[in-house]
Short mmCIF file of C-alpha atoms in Angstrom, two decimals:
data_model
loop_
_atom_site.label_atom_id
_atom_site.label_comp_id
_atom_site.label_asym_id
_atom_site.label_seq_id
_atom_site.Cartn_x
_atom_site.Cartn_y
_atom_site.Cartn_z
CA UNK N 110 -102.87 -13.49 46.03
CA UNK N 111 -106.07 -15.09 47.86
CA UNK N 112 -106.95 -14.09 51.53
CA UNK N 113 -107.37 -16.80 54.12
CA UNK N 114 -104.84 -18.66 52.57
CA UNK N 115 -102.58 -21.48 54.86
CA UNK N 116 -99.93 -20.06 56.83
CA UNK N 117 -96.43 -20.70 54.58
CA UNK N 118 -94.41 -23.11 56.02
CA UNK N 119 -91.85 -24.13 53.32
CA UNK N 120 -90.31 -21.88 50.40
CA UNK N 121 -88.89 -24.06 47.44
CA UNK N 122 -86.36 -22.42 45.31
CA UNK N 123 -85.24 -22.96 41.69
CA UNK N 124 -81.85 -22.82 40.96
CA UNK N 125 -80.51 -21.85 37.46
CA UNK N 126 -81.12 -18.18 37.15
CA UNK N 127 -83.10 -17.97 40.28
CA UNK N 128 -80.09 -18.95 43.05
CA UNK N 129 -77.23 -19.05 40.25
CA UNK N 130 -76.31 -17.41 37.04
CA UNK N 131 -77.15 -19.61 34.07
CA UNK N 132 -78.77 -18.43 31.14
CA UNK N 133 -76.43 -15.87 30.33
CA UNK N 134 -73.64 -18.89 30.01
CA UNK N 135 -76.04 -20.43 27.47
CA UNK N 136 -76.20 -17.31 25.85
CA UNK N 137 -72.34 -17.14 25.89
CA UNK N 138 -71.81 -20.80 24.49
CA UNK N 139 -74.26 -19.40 21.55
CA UNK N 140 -72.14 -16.59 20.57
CA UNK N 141 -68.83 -18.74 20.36
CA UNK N 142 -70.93 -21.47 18.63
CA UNK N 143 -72.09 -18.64 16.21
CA UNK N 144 -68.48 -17.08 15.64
CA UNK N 145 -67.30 -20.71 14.96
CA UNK N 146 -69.73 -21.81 12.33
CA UNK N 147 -69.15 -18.28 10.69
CA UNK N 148 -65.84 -19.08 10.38
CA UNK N 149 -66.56 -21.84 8.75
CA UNK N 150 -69.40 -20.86 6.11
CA UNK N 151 -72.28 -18.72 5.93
CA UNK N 152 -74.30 -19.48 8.94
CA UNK N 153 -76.47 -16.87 10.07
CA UNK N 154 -78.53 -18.34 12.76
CA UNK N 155 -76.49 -20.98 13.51
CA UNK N 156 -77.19 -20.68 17.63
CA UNK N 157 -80.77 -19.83 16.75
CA UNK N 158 -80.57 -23.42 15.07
CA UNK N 159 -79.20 -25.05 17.59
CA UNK N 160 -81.49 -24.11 20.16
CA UNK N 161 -84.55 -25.10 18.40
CA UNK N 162 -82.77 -28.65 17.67
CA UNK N 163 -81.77 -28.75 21.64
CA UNK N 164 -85.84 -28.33 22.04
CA UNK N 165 -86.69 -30.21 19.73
CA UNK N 166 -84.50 -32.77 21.54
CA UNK N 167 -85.58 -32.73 25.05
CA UNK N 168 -87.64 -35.61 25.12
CA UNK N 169 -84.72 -37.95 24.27
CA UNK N 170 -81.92 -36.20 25.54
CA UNK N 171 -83.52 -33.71 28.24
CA UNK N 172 -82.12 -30.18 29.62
CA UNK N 173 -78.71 -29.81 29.92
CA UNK N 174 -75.16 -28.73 28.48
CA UNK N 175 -74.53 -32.35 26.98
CA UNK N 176 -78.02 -32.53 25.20
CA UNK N 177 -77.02 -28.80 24.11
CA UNK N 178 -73.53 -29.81 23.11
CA UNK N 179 -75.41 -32.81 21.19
CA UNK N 180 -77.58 -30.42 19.50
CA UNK N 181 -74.74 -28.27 18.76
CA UNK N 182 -72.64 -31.18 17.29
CA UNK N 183 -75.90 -32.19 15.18
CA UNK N 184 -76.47 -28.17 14.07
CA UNK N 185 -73.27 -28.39 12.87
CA UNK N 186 -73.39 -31.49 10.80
CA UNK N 187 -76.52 -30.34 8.89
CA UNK N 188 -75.72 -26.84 8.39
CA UNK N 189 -72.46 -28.50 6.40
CA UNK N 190 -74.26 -31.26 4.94
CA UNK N 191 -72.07 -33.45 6.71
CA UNK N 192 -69.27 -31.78 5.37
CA UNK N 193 -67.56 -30.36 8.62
CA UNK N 194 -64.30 -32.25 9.58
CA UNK N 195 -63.91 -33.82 12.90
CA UNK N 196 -61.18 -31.09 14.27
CA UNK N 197 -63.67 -28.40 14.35
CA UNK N 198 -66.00 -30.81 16.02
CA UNK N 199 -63.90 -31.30 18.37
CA UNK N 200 -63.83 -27.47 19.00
CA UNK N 201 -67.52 -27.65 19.69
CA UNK N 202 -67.51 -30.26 22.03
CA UNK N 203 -64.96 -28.15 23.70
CA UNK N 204 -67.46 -25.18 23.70
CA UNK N 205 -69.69 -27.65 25.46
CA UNK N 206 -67.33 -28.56 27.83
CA UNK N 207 -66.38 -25.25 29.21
CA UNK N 208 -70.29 -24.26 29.82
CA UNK N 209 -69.96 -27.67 31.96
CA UNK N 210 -66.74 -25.87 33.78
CA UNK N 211 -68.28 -22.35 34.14
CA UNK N 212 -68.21 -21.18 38.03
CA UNK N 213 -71.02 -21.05 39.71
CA UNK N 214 -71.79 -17.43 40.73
CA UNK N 215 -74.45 -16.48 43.10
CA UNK N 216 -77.16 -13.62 42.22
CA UNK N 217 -76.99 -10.93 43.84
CA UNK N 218 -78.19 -11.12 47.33
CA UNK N 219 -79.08 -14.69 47.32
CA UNK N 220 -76.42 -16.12 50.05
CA UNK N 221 -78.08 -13.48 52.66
CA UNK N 222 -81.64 -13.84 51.85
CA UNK N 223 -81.09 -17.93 51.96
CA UNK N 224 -79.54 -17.65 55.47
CA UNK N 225 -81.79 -15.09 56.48
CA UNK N 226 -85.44 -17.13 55.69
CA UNK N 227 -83.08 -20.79 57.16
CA UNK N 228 -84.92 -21.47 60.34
CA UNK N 229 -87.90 -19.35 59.89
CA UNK N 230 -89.13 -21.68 56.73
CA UNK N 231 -88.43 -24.84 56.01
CA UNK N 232 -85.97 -24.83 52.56
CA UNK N 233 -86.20 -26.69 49.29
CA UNK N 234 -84.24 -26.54 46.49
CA UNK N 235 -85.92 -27.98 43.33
CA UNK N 236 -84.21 -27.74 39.80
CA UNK N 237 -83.76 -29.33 36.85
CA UNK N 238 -81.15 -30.83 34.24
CA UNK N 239 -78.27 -33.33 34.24
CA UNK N 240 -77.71 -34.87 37.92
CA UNK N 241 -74.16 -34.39 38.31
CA UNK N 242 -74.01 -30.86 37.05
CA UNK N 243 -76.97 -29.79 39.37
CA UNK N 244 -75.09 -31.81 41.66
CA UNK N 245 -71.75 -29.99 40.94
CA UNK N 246 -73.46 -26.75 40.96
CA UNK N 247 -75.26 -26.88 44.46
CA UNK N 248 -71.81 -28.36 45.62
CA UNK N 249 -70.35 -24.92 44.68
CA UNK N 250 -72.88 -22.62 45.29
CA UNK N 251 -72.50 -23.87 49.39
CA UNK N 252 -76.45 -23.12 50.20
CA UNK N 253 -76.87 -26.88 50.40
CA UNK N 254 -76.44 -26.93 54.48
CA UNK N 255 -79.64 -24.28 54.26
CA UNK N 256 -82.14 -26.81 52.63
CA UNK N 257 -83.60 -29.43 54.41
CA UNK N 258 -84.25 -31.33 51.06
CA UNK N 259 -82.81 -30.97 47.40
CA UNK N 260 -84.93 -32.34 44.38
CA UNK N 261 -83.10 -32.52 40.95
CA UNK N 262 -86.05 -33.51 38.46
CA UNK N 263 -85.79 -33.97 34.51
CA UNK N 264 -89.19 -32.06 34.12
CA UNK N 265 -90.95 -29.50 36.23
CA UNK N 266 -94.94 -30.20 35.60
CA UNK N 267 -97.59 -30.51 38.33
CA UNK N 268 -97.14 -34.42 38.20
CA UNK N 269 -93.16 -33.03 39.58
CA UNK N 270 -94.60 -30.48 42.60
CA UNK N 271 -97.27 -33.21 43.25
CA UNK N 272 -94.80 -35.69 43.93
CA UNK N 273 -92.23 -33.45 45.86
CA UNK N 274 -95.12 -31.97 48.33
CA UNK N 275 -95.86 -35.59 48.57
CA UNK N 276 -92.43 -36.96 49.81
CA UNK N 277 -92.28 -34.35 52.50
CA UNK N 278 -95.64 -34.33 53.59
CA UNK N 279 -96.80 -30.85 52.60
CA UNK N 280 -99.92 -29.99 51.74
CA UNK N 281 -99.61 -27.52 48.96
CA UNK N 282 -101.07 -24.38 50.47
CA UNK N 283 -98.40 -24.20 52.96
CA UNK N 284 -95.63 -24.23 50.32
CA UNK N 285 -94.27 -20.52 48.37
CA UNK N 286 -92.30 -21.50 45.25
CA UNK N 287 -89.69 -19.21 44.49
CA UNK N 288 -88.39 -19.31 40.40
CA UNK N 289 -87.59 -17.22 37.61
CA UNK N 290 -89.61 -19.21 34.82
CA UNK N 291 -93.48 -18.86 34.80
CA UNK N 292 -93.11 -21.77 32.68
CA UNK N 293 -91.86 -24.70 35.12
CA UNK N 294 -91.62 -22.69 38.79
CA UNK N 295 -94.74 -20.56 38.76
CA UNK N 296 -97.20 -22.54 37.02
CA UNK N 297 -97.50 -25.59 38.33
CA UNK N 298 -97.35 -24.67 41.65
CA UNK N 299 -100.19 -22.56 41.75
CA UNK N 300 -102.20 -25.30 39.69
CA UNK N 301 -102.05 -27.10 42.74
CA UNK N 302 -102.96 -24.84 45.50
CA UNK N 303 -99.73 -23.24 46.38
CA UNK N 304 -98.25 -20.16 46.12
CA UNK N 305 -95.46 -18.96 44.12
CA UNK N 306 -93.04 -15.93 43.44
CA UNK N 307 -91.60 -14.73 40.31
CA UNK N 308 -88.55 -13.44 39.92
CA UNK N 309 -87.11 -12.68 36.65
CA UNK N 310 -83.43 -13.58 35.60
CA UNK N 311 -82.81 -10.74 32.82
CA UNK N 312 -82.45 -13.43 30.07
CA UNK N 313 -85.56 -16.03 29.77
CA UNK N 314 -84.54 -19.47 27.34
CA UNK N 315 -87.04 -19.13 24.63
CA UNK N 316 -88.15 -22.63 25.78
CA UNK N 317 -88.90 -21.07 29.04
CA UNK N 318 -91.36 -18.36 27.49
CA UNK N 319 -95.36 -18.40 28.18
CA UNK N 320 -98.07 -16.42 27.87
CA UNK N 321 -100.04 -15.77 30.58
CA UNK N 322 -103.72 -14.91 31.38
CA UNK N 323 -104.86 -11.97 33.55
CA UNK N 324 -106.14 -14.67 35.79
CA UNK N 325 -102.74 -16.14 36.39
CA UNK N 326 -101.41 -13.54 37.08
CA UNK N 327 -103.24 -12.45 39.62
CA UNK N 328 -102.44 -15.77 41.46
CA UNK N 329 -98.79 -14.65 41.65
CA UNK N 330 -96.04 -11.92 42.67
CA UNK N 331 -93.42 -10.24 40.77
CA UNK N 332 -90.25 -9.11 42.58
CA UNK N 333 -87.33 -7.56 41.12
CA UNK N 334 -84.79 -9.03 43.25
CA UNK N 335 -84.52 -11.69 45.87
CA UNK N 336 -83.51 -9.30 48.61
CA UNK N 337 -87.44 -8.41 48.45
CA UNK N 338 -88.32 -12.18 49.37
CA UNK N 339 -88.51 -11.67 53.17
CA UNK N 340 -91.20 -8.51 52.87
CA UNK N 341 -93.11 -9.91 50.06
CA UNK N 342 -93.15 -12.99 53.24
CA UNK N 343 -94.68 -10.57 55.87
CA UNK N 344 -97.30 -9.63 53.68
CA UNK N 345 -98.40 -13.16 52.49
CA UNK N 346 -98.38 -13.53 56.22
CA UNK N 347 -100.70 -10.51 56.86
CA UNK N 348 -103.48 -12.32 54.59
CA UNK N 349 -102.89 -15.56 55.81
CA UNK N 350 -105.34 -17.34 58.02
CA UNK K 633 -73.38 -62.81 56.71
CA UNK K 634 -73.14 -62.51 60.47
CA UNK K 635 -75.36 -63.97 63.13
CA UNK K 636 -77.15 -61.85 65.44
CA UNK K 637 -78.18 -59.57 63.06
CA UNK K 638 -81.08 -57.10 62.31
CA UNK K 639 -84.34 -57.97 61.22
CA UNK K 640 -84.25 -56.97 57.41
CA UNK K 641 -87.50 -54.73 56.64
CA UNK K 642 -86.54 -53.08 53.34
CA UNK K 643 -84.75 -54.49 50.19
CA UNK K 644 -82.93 -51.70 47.81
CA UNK K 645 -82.21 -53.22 44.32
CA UNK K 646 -80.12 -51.47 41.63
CA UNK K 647 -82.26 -51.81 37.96
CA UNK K 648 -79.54 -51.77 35.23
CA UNK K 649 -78.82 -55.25 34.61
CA UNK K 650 -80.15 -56.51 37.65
CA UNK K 651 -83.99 -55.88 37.68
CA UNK K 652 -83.53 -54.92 33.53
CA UNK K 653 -80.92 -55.73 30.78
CA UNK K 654 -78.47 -53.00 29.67
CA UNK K 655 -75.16 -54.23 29.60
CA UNK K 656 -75.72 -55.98 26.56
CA UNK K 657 -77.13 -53.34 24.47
CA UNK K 658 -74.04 -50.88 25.54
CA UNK K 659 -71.94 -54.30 23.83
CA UNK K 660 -73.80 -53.98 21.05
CA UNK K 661 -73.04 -50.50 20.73
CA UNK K 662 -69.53 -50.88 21.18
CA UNK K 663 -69.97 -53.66 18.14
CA UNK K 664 -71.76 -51.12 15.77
CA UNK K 665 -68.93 -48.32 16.66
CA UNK K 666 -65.81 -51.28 15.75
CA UNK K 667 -67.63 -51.98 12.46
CA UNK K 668 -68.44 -48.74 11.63
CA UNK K 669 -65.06 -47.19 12.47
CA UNK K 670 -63.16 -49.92 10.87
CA UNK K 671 -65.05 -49.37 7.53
CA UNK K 672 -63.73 -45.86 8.13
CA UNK K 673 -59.62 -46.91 8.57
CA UNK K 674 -57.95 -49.72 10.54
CA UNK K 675 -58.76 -49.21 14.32
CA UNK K 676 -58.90 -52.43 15.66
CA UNK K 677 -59.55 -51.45 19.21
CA UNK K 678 -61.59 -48.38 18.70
CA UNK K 679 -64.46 -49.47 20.45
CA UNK K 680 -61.64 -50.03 23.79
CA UNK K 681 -60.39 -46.29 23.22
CA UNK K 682 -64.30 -45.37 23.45
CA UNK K 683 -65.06 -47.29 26.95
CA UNK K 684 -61.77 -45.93 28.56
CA UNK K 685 -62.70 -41.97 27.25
CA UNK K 686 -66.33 -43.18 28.45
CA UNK K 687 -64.43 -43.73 32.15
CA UNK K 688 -62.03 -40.78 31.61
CA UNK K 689 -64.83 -38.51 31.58
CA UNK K 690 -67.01 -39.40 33.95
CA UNK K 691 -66.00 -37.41 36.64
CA UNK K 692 -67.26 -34.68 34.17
CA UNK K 693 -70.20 -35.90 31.77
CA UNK K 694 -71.20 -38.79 34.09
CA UNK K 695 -72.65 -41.76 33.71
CA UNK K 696 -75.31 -42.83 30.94
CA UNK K 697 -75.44 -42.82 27.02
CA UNK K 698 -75.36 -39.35 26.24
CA UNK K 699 -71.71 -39.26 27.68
CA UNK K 700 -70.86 -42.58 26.00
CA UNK K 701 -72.02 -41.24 22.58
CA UNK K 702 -70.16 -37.91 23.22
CA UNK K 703 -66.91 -40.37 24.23
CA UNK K 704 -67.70 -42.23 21.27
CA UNK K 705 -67.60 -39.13 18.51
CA UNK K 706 -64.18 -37.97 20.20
CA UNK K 707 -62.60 -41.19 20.05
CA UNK K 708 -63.61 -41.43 16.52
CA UNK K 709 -61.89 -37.62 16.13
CA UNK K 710 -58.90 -38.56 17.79
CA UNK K 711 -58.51 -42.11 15.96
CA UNK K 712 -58.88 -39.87 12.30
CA UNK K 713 -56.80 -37.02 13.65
CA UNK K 714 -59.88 -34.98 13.23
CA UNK K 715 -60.23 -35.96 9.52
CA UNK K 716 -64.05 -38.02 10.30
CA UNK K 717 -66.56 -36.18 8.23
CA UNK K 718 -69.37 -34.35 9.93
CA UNK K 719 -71.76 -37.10 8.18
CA UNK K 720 -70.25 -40.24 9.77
CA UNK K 721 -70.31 -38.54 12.84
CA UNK K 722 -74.05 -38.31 12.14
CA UNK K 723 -73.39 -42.46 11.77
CA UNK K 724 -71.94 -42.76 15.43
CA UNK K 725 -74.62 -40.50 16.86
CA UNK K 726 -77.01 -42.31 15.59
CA UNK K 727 -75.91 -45.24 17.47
CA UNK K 728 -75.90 -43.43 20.68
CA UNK K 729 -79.66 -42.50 19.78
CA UNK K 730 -80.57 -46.11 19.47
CA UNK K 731 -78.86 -47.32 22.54
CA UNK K 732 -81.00 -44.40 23.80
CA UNK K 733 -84.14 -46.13 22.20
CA UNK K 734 -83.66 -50.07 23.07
CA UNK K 735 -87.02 -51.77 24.61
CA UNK K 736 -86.69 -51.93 28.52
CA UNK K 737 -86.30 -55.88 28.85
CA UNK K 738 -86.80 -57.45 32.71
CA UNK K 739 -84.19 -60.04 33.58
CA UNK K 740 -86.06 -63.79 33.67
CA UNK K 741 -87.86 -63.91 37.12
CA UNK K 742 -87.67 -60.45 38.37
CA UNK K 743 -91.63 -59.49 37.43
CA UNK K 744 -92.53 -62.34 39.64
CA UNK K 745 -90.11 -62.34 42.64
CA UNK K 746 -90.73 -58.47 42.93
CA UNK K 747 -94.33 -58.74 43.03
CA UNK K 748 -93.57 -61.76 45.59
CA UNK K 749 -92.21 -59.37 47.58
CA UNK K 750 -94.12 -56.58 47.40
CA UNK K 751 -96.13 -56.16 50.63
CA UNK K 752 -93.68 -58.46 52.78
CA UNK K 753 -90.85 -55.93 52.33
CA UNK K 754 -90.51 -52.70 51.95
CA UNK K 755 -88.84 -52.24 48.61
CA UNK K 756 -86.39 -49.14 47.32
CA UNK K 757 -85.38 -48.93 43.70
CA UNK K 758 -81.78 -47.23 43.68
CA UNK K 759 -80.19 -46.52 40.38
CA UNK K 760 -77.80 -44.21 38.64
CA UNK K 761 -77.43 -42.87 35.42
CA UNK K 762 -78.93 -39.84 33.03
CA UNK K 763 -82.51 -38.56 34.80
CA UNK K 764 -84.19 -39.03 32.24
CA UNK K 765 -82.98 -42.20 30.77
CA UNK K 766 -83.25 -44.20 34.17
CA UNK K 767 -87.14 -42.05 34.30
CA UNK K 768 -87.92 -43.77 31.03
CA UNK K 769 -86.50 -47.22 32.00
CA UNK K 770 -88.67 -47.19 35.28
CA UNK K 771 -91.55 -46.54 33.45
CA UNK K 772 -91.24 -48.77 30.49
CA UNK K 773 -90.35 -51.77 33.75
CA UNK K 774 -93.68 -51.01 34.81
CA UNK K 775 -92.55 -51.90 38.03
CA UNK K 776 -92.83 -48.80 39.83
CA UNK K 777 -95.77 -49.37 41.37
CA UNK K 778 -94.04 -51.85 43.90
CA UNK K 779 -91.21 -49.64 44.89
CA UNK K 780 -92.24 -47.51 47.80
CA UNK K 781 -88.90 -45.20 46.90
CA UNK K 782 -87.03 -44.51 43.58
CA UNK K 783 -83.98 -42.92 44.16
CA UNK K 784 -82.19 -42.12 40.77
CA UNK K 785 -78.37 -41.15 41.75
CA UNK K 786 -75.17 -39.88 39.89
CA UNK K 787 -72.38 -41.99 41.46
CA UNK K 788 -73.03 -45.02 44.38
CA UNK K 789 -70.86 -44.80 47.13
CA UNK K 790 -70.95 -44.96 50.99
CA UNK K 791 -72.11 -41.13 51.37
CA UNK K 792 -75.03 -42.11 49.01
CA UNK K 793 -76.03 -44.72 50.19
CA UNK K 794 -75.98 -43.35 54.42
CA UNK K 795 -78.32 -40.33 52.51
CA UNK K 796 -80.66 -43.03 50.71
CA UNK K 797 -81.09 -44.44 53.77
CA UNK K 798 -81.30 -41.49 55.86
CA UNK K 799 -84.18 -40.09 54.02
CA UNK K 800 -86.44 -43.41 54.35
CA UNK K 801 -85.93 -43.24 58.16
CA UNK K 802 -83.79 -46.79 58.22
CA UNK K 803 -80.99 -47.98 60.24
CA UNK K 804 -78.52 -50.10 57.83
CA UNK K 805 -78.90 -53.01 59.49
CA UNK K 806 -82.40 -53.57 58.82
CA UNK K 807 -81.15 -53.27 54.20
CA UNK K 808 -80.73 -55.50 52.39
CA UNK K 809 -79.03 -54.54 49.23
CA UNK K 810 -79.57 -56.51 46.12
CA UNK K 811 -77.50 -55.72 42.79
CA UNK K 812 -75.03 -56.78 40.05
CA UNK K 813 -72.49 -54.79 40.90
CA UNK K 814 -69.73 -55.26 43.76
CA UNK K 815 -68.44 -52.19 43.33
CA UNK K 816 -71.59 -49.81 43.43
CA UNK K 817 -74.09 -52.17 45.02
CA UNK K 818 -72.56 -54.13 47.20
CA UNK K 819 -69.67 -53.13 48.87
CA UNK K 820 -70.41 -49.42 49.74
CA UNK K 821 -73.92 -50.49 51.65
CA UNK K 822 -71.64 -53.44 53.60
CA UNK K 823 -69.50 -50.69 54.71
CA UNK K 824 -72.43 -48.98 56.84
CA UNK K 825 -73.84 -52.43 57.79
CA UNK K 826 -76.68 -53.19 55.42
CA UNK K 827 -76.82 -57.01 54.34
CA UNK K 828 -76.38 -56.70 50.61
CA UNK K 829 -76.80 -59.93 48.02
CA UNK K 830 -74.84 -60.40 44.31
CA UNK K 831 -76.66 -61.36 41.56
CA UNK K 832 -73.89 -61.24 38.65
CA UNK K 833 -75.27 -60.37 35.20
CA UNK K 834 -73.68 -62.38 32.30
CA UNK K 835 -71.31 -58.99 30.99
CA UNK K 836 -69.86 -56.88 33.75
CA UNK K 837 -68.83 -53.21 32.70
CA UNK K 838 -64.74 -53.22 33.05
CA UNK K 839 -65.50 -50.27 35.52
CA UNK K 840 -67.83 -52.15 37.68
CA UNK K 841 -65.00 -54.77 37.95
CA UNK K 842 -63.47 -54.79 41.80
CA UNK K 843 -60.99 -57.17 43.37
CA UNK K 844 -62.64 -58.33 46.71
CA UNK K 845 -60.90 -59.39 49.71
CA UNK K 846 -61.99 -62.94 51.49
CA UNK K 847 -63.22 -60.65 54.57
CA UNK K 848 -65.24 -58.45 51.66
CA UNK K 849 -66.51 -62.36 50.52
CA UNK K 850 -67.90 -63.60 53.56
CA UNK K 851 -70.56 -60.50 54.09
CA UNK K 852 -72.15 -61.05 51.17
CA UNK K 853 -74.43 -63.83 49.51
CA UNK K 854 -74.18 -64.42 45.62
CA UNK K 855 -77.01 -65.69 44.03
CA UNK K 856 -77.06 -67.27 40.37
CA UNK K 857 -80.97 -65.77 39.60
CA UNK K 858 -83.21 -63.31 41.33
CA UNK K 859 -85.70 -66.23 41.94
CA UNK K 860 -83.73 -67.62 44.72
CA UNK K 861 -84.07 -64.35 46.66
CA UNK K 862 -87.26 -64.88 48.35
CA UNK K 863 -85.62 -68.56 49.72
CA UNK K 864 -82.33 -66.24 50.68
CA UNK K 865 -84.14 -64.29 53.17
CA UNK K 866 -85.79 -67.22 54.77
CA UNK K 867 -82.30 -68.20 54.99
CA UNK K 868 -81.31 -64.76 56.56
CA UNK K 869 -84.48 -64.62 59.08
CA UNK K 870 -83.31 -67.59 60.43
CA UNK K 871 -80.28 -66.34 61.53
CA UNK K 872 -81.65 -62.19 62.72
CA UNK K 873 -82.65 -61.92 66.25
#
């Protein structure tokens, strides 16, 4: 990272797969949607199909289990030619359903780091996908009491930080995002002047997978694990102004 | 409304059908699922089923048109007892799309009286729904230039609306509340002691309906157009401190 950079007063956090297990329920729902077709035909990339249709769907229907379950529903239909009866429809939707009732299990190490940085930063929590099951998720998870301000956004671009820095007066330099996908949590932020950590969840959506240059990624840190956040902190603080 | 009251400095309006239509293109919807479902077998009240499965589920799949088309294709498999072919499921997703797709359409007047506004008030846009699809609707209005707040929510109640105004820094007594809907925009922001005004739209979703007490009646104005708004609050200074 730069030297004589601002002094951090705010970490924003992610929340699928950064705070929360996520991905590897998607990757769960894609099994079961892949046994089920299987049973009915000769499907063999059924899930891979109904991811790139749930992709190719986000500007319509956006993130989330009921644009996936959508996109499963629509897989389905043309993988049959419109031949698959309305019980085993059903089935999916219910496939879709119980990714909507999966628990919501912290990562490892998250609940202490969370309470541990509360009151030395100022906490965000910024995440994306269908408002009531973010909602329903950061219900669960508890942490809400630890962030002075929770964003749920359909898209995380620059035009996204821009406007969240905005709405609590921050200037960017003062702000560390915190998010497994270089995609949507790294990014952007540092596009605008702020700093950002990556952690990686051990599965990465394909949607969520870029390249990046050497140059980017010198602008940000890897950690392993969150428990790492408050050292990586002391040495951005070292550099800092 | 009470004498002696606050000086009104912000007006929140809801945007489905009260700054934009919306109710009427979910009626049309409900038309195209009767006709197609009745070419399909005899289920005279199939688009009924699919409005109370809509309400069933929103406690899960929320508000918006992605559930209603996902309420829509399991009415249609419980109605056939899961016989429905995959294809005219393709038929009843395709309506959802196009509900999905409708032109953003302002209400007669509400350009002009917003724009009147503008500058003498400040002015919150708070409206609930998918993300996206409310994102979309807001920027097709082109009105979002005028609002100095856009707060899209998943369910309007007292708690949301004491955190709405909580985050803009304002006492309820200085709101003013203006929407179509007793239930969600009216009667919750009454509760905490913001002024709120009724402009009925011409359909009113079954769940929006609410009973109202005479007490509930005499706190809150209706008005037959959003033009007579700006001549309301003349109406209310008159009577604030």
């Amino acid at each position: 990272m730069d030297k004589d950079q601002m002094k951090i007063t705010t970490i924003a956090f992610d929340g699928d797969d950064t705070l929360w297990h996520h991905e590897n329920y998607f990757s769960e729902t894609k099994a079961r949607f892949h046994t089920l077709m299987n049973e009915l035909g000769d499907y063999p990339d059924a899930e891979e199909q109904a991811s790139e249709r749930h992709i190719a769907n986000i500007p319509l229907w956006g993130y989330g289990v009921k644009s996936f379950t959508l996109a499963m529903v629509e897989t389905a239909i043309t993988l049959t030619s419109g031949k698959i009866i309305g019980s085993d429809i059903e089935r999916i939707m219910d496939i879709g359903r119980s990714l909507y009732e999966h628990p919501v299990i912290l990562l490892d190490h998250v609940a202490e780091t969370i309470q541990a940085l509360h009151g030395q930063y100022r906490l965000l929590l910024i995440t994306k996908g269908d408002l009531l099951a973010q909602e329903m998720k950061i219900a669960q998870s508890k942490l809400a009491p630890f962030f002075e301000g929770i964003e749920i956004v359909s898209e995380k671009n620059v035009e996204t930080y821009e406007r969240v820095f905005k709405r609590y007066g921050l200037k960017a330099g003062e702000v560390l995002m915190v998010g497994n996908s270089v995609k949507s949590d790294i990014l952007p932020p540092i596009m605008l002047g702020a700093q950002a950590i990556h952690i990686p969840y051990y599965v990465t959506w394909k949607y969520e997978q870029v390249e990046t240059t050497e140059t980017e990624q010198g602008k940000f840190m890897v950690l392993p694990d969150i428990k790492e956040l408050p050292r990586a902190l002391q040495e951005i603080e070292k550099n800092s102004i």
